[in-house]
PDB file of C-alpha atoms in Angstrom:
ATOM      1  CA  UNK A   1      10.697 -11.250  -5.799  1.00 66.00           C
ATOM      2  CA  UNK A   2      11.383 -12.375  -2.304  1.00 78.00           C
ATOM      3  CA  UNK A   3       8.715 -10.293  -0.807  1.00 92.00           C
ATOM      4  CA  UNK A   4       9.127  -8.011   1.904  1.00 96.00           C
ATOM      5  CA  UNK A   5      12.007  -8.247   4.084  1.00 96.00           C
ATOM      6  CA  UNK A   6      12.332  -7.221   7.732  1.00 97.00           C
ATOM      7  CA  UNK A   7      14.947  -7.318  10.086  1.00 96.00           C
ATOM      8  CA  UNK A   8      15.311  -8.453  12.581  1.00 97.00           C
ATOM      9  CA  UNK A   9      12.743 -10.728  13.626  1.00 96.00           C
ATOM     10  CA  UNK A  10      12.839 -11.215  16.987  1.00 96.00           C
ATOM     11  CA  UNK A  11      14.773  -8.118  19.343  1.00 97.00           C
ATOM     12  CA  UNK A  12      15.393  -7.956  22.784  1.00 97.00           C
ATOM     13  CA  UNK A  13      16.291  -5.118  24.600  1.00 97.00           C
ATOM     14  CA  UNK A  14      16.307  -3.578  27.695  1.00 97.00           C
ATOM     15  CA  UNK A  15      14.588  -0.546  28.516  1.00 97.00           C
ATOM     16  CA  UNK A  16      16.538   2.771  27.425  1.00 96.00           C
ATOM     17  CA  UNK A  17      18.243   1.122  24.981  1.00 97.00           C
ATOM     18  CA  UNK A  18      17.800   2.222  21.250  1.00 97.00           C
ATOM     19  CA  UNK A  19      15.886   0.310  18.522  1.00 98.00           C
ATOM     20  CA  UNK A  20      16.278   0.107  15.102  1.00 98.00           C
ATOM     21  CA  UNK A  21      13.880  -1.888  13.334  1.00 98.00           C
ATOM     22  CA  UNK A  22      14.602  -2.218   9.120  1.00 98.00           C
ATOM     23  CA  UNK A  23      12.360  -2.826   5.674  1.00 98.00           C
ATOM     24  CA  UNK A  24      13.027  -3.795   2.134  1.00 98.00           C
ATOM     25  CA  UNK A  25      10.132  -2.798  -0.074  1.00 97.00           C
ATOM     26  CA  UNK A  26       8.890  -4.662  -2.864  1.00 95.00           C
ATOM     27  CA  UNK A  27      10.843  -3.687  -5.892  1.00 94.00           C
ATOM     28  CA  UNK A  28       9.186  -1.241  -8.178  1.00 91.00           C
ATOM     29  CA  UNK A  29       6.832  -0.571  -4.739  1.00 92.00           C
ATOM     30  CA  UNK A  30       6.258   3.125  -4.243  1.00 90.00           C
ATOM     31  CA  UNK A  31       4.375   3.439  -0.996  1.00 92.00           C
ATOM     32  CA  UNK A  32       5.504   1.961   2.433  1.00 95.00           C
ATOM     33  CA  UNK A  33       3.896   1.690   5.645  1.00 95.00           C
ATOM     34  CA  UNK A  34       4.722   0.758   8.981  1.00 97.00           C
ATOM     35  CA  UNK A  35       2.160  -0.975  11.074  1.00 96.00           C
ATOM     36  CA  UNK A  36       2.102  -1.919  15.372  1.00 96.00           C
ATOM     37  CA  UNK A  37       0.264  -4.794  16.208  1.00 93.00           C
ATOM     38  CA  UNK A  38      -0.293  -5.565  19.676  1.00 92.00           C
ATOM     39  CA  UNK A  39      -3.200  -7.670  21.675  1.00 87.00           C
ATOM     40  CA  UNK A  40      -4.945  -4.962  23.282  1.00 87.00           C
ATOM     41  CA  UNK A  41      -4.684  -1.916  20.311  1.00 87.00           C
ATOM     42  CA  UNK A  42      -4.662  -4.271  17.349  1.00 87.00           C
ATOM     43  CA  UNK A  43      -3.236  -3.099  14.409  1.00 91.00           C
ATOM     44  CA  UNK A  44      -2.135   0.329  14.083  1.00 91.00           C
ATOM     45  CA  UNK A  45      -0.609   2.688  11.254  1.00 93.00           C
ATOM     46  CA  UNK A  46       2.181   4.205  12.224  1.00 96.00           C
ATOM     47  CA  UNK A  47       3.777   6.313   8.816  1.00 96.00           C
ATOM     48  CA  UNK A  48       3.615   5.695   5.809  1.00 94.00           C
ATOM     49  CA  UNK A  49       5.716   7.190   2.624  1.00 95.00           C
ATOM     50  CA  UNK A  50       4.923   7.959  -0.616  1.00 92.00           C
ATOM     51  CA  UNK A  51       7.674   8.086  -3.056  1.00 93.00           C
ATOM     52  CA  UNK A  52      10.373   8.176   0.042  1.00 95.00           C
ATOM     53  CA  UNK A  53       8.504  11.483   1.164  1.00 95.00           C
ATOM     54  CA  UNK A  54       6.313  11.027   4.779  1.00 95.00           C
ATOM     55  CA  UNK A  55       2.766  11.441   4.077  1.00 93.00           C
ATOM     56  CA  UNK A  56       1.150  10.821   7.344  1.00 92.00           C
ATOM     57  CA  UNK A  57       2.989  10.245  10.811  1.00 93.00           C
ATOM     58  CA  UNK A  58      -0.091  11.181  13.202  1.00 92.00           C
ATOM     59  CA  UNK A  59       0.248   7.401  13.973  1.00 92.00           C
ATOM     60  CA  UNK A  60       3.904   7.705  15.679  1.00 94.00           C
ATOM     61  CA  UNK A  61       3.073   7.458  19.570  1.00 88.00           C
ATOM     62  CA  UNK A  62       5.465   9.626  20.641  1.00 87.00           C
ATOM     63  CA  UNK A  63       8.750  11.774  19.954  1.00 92.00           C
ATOM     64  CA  UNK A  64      10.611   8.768  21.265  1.00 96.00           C
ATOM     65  CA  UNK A  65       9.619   6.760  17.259  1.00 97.00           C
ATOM     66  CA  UNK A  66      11.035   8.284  14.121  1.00 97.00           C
ATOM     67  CA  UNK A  67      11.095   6.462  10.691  1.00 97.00           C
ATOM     68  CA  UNK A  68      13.263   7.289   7.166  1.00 97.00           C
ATOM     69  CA  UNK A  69      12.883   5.911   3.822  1.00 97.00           C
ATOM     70  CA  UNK A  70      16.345   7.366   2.579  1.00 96.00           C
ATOM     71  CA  UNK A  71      15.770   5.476  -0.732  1.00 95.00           C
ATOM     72  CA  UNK A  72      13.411   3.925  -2.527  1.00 94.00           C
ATOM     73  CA  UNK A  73      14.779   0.337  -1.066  1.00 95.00           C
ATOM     74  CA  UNK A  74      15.076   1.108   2.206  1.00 96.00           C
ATOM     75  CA  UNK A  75      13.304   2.526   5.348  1.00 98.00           C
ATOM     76  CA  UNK A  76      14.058   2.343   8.871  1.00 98.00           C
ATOM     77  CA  UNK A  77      11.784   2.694  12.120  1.00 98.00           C
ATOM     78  CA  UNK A  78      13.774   3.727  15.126  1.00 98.00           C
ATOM     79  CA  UNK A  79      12.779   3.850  18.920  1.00 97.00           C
ATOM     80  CA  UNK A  80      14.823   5.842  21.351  1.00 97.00           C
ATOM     81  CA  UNK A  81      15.086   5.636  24.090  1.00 96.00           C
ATOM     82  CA  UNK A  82      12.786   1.791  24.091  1.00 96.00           C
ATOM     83  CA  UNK A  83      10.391   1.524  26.882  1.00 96.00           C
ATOM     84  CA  UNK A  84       8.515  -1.684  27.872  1.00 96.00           C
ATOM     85  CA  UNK A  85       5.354  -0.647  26.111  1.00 95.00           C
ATOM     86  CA  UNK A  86       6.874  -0.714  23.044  1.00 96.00           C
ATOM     87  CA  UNK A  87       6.951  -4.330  22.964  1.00 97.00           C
ATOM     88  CA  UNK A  88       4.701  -5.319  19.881  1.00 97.00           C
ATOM     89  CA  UNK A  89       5.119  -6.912  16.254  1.00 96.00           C
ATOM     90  CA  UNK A  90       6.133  -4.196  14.068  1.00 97.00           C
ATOM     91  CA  UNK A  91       5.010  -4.983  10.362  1.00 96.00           C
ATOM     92  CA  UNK A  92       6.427  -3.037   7.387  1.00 97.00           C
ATOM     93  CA  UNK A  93       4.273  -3.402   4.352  1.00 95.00           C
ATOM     94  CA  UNK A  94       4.765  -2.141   0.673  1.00 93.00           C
ATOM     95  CA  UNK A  95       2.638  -1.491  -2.263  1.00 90.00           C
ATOM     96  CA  UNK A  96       2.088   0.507  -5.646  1.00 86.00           C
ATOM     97  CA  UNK A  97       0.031   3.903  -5.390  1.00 80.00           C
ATOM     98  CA  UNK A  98      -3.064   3.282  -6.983  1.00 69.00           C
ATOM     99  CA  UNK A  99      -4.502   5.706  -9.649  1.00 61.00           C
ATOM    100  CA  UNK A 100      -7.100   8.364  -9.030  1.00 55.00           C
ATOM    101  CA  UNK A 101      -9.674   5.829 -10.505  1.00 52.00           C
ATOM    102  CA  UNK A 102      -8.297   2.511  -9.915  1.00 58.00           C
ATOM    103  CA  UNK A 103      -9.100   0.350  -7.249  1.00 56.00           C
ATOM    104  CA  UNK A 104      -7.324   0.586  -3.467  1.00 61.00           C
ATOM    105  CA  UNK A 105      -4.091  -0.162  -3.195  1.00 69.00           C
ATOM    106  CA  UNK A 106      -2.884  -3.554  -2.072  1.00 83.00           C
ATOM    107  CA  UNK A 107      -0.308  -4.145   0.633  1.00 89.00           C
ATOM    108  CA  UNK A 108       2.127  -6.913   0.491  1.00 92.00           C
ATOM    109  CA  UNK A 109       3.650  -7.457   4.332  1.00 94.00           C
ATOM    110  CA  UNK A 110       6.599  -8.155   5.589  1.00 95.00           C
ATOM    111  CA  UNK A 111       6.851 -11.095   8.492  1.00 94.00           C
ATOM    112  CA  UNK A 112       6.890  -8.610  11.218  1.00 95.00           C
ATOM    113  CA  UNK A 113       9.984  -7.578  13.729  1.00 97.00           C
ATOM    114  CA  UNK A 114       9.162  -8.958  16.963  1.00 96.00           C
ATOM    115  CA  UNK A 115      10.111  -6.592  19.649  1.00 98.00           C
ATOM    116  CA  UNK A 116      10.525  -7.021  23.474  1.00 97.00           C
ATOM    117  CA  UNK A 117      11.554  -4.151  25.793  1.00 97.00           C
ATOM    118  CA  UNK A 118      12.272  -5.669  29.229  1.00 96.00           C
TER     119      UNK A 118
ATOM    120  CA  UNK B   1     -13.213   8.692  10.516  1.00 81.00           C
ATOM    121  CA  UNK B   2     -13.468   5.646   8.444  1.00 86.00           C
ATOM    122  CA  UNK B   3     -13.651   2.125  10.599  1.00 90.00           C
ATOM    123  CA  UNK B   4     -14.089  -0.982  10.591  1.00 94.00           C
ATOM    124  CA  UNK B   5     -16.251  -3.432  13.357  1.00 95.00           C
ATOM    125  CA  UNK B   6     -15.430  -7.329  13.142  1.00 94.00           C
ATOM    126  CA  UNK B   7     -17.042  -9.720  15.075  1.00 88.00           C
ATOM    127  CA  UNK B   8     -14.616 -10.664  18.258  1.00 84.00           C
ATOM    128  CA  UNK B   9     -12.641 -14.027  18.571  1.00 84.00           C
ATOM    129  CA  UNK B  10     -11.671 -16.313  19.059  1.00 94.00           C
ATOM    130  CA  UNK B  11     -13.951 -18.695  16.981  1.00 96.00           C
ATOM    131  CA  UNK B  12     -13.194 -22.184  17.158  1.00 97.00           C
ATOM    132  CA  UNK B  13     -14.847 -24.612  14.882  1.00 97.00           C
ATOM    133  CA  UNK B  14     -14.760 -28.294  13.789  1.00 97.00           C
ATOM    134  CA  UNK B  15     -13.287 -29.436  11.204  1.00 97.00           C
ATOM    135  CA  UNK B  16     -15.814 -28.781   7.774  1.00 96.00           C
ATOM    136  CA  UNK B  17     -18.037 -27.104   9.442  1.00 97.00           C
ATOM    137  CA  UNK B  18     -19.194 -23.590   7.956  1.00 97.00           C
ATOM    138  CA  UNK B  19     -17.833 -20.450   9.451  1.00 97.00           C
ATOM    139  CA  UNK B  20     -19.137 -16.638   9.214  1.00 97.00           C
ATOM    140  CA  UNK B  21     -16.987 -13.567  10.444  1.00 97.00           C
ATOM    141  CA  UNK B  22     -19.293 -10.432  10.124  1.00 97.00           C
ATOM    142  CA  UNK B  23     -17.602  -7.138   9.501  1.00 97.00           C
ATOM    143  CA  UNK B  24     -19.223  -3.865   9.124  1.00 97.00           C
ATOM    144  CA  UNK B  25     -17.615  -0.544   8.131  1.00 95.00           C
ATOM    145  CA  UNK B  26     -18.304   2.839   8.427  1.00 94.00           C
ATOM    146  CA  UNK B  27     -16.957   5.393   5.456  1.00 90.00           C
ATOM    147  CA  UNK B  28     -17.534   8.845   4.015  1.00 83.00           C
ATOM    148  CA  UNK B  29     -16.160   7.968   0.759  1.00 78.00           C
ATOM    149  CA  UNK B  30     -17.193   4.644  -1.259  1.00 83.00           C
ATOM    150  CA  UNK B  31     -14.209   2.545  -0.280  1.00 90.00           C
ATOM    151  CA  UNK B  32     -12.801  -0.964  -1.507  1.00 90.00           C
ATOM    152  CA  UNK B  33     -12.552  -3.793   1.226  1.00 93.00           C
ATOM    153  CA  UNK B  34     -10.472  -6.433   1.775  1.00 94.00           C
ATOM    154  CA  UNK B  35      -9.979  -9.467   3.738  1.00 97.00           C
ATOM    155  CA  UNK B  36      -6.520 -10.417   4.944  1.00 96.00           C
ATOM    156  CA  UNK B  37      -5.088 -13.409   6.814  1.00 97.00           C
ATOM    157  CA  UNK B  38      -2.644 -14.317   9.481  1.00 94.00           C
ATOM    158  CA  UNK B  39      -1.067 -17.286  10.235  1.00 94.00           C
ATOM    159  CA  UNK B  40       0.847 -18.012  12.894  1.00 89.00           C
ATOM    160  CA  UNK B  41       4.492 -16.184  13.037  1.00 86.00           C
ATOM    161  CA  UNK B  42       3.964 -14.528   9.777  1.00 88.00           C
ATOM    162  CA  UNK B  43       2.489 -11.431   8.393  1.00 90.00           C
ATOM    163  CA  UNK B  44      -0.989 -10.565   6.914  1.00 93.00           C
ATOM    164  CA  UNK B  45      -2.010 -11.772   3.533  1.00 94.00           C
ATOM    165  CA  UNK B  46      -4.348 -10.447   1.324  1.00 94.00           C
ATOM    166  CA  UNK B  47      -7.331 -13.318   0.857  1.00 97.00           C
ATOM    167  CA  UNK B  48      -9.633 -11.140  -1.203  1.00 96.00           C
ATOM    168  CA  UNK B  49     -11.083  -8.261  -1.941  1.00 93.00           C
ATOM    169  CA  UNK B  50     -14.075  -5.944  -3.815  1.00 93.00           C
ATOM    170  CA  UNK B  51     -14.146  -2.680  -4.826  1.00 89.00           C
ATOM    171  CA  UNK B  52     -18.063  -2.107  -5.753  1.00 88.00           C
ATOM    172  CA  UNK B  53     -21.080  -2.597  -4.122  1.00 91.00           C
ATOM    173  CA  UNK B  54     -22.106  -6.340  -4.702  1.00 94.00           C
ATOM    174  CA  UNK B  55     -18.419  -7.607  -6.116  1.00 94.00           C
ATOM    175  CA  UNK B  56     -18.137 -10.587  -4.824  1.00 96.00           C
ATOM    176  CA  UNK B  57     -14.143 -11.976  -4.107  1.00 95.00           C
ATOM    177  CA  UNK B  58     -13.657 -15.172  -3.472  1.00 96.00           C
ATOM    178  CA  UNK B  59     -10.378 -17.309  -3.017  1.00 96.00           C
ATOM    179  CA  UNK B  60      -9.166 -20.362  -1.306  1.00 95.00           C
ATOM    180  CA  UNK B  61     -13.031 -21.455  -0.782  1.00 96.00           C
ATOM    181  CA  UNK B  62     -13.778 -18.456   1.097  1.00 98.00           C
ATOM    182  CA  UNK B  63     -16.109 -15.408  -0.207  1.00 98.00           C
ATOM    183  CA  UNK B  64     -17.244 -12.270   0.454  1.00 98.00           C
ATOM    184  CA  UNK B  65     -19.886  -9.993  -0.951  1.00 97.00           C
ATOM    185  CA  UNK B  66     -19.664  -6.272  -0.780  1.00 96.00           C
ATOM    186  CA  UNK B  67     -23.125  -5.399   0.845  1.00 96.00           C
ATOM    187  CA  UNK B  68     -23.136  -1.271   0.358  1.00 93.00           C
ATOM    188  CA  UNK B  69     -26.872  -1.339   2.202  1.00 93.00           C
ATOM    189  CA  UNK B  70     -25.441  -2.913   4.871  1.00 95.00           C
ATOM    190  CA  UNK B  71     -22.523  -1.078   4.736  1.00 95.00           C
ATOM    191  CA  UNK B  72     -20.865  -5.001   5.669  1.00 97.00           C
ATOM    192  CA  UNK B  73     -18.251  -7.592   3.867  1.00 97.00           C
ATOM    193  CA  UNK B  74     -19.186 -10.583   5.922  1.00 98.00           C
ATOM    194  CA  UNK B  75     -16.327 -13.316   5.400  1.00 98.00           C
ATOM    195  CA  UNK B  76     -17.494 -16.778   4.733  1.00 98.00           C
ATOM    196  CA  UNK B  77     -16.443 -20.853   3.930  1.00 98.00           C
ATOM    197  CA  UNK B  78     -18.923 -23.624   3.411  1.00 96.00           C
ATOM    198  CA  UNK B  79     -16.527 -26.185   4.919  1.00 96.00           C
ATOM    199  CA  UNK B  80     -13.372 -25.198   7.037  1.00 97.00           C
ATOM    200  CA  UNK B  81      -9.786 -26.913   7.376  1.00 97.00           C
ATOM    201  CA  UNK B  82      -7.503 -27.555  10.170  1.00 96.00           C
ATOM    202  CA  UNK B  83      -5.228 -25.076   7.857  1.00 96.00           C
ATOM    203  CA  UNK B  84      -7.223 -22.377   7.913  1.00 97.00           C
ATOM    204  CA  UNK B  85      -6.606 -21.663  11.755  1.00 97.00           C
ATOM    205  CA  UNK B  86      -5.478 -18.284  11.562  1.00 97.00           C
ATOM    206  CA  UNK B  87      -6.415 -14.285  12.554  1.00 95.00           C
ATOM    207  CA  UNK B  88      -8.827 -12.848  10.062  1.00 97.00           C
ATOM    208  CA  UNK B  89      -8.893  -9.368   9.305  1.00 96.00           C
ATOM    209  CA  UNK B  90     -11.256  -7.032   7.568  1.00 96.00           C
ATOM    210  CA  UNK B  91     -10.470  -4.098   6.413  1.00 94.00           C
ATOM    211  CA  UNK B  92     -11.502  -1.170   4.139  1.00 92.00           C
ATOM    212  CA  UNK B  93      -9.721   1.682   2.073  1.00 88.00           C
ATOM    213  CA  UNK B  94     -10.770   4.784   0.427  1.00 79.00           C
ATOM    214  CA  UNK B  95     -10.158   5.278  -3.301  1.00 67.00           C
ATOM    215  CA  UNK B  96      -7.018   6.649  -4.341  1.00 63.00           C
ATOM    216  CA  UNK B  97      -4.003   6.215  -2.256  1.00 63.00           C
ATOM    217  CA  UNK B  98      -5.174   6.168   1.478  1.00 74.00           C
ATOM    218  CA  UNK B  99      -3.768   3.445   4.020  1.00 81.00           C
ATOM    219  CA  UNK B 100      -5.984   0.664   4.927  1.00 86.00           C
ATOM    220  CA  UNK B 101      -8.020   0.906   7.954  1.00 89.00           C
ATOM    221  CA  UNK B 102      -8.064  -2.363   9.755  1.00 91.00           C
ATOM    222  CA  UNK B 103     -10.502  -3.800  12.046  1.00 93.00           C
ATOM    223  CA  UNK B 104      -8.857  -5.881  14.922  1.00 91.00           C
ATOM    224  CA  UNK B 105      -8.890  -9.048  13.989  1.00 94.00           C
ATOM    225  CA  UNK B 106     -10.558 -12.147  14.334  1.00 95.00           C
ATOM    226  CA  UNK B 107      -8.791 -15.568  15.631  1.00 95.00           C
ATOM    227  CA  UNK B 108      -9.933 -18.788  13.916  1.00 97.00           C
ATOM    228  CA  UNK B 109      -9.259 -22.240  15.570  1.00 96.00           C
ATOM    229  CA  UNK B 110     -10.244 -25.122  13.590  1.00 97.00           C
ATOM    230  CA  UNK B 111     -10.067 -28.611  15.422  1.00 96.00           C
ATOM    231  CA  UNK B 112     -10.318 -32.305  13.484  1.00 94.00           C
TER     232      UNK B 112
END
């Protein structure tokens, strides 16, 4: 498997412009997540799906970020309009759903979208 | 909420000498943790993890032992590379399908 894959990897943009930032689970993968990393906040979850459906999306900053998984191969993070302080790595991240008495789930990452909103 | 509390970067060592990054958590369930890695211009990789109290995980010379008394996961290498500069992260996850909480990250800079 060639892991997974994120496009693109490096985006400029200017400032109002929209963003769409794209993920390619694992195959066979059933839960995706998208993570912000930046210097000052770290790592932060975003959303992440279960099965295609959105579990949790407290992590979304603001009405301006929306993400899809339309299929189980494919999910999409979009920011519009972009604003400066979006500039991070974005990280999409994929992994089986554990069972109730299994051990956590482990997340395979993607090599991150680099993002810069001038 | 669950968290996790790494020791802050950067860290720079010599080559083989021995390196310690404490982490500490805080949970209200009894989760599994994990360390992952970051090199530079790629993603995070899972380096190891444990799921009960005093599991130890171990790989690529490093090791951790799940310390439930502590409530800590302290990362650790008798003898450090030039190719193991790279972010460390600790991070923890309750059983059964909840995302992993991360803590932010600790930068490693090994020099020959």
């Amino acid at each position: 498997d060639a892991g997974v894959i994120q496009s693109p990897r490096h985006e400029v943009t200017e400032m109002g412009q929209e963003v769409t930032l794209r993920c390619k689970p694992i195959s066979g993968h059933n839960s995706l997540f998208w993570y912000r990393q930046t210097m000052m906040r770290g790592l932060e979850l975003l959303i992440y799906f279960n099965n295609n459906v959105p579990i949790d999306d407290s992590g979304m900053p603001e009405d301006r970020f929306s993400a899809k998984m339309p299929n189980a191969s494919f999910s999409t993070l979009k920011i519009q309009p972009s604003e400066p302080r979006d500039s991070a790595v974005y990280f999409c991240a994929s992994s089986l759903i554990p069972g109730i008495d299994s051990g956590a789930n482990v997340l395979t990452f993607g090599a991150g979208s680099r993002l810069t909103v001038l | 909420g669950d968290s996790v509390t790494q020791m802050e970067g950067p860290v720079t060592l010599s080559e083989e000498a021995c390196l310690t990054i404490n982490c500490t958590y805080t949970a209200t369930g009894y989760p599994s943790l994990f360390w992952y890695v970051q090199y530079p211009g790629e993603g995070l990789q899972l380096l190891l993890k444990a799921t009960k109290a005093d599991d130890k995980g171990s790989n690529k010379g490093f090791e951790a032992t799940y310390r439930k008394e502590t409530t800590s996961f302290h990362l650790e290498k008798g003898s450090v590379q030039v190719s193991d500069s790279a972010v460390y992260f600790c991070a923890l996850s309750d059983r059964g399908n909840t995302p992993l909480v991360f803590g932010k990250g600790t930068r490693l800079s090994v020099i020959a």
